[in-house]
Amino acid sequence: MALFAALAVGVAMPGPAQAQFSKSYKFLESVKKKEGQEVTDALAEPGTTIINTRDVSTGETALHIVTARRDTTWISFLLGKGADPNIRDAKGQTPLVVAANLGFVEGMELLITGGARVDEPNSTGETPLISAVHRRDIAMMRVLLKAGASPDRADSSGRSARDYAKLERNDNLIEEINTNAKKTDNKARTYGPSF
């Protein structure tokens, strides 16, 4: 009987996990509604890690949400507060992949400056540069290439951005890659110690 009473009290009182879920939900809802003061208050709590909280159904972070709505002010704000630009959502997309799929060059520049890895692929292995080639978006390609994106990183089908540019038979895409890709050392990789 005492055990039953203890269990009943435990069920009736919200636990830390429920309270954290509630704060996370409220935080993401405030981001969606552009409620700046509520977001600022949530981030001001001592020891909070809510900046990188993820939606339980989509896996999206606040940075995914504001990137999807093309909001440069909020992207800058969240990055300034320590948001991680390399967290993937449930579809395997980072905010940079979201920006690339939208053709959102200004957002990409902010995310790259904020530490986004330029060769981070989505769940099918498609990098932001491959997305830019598919879109035939020279400005986006230039931003990514100058930030160090590899035109030779292959997706799940085995094709790279360079391969897709050649398949398109678009001289502008190929020229952009040849002009702005970082030069790599073509020496074969050596594994193990070098003497």
C-alpha angles and dihedrals in degrees: 000000000000089000091052091051092049091050092048091053091047092053093046095053118070113241129219092264092056092046091050092048089052092051091047092050092048091048094052091044090052090051091050091050093044091239097165099180094050091049092047091049092050091050092047094063110112114258095005120158093181093117090083098037115138131220107250094226104037102023089228121151125209088264091057090051097051093042091053090055091047093239110161094178093058093041090056092045095050094044089050089054092053104266112168109237093197101064113118124222124222089280091055093252126140119206088258091057089049090051091047092051089052095046087238100158097170090053091048091053091052093047092049091049087049092057105272112160106238097209096049105128131210122242092285093051094254112147124208088255092056088050090051091051091050088051091046086229107160095180091054092046091052093052092049096044093048088051090056104265112164115236088198101057107115128222125222091284091056097251126124132205088262090053092050091048089054091047089053089054087218111148092196092059093047092046091050090054093045092047102043107026113111110252112248130202105256094205114124114258116257118210123207128021121338121215 
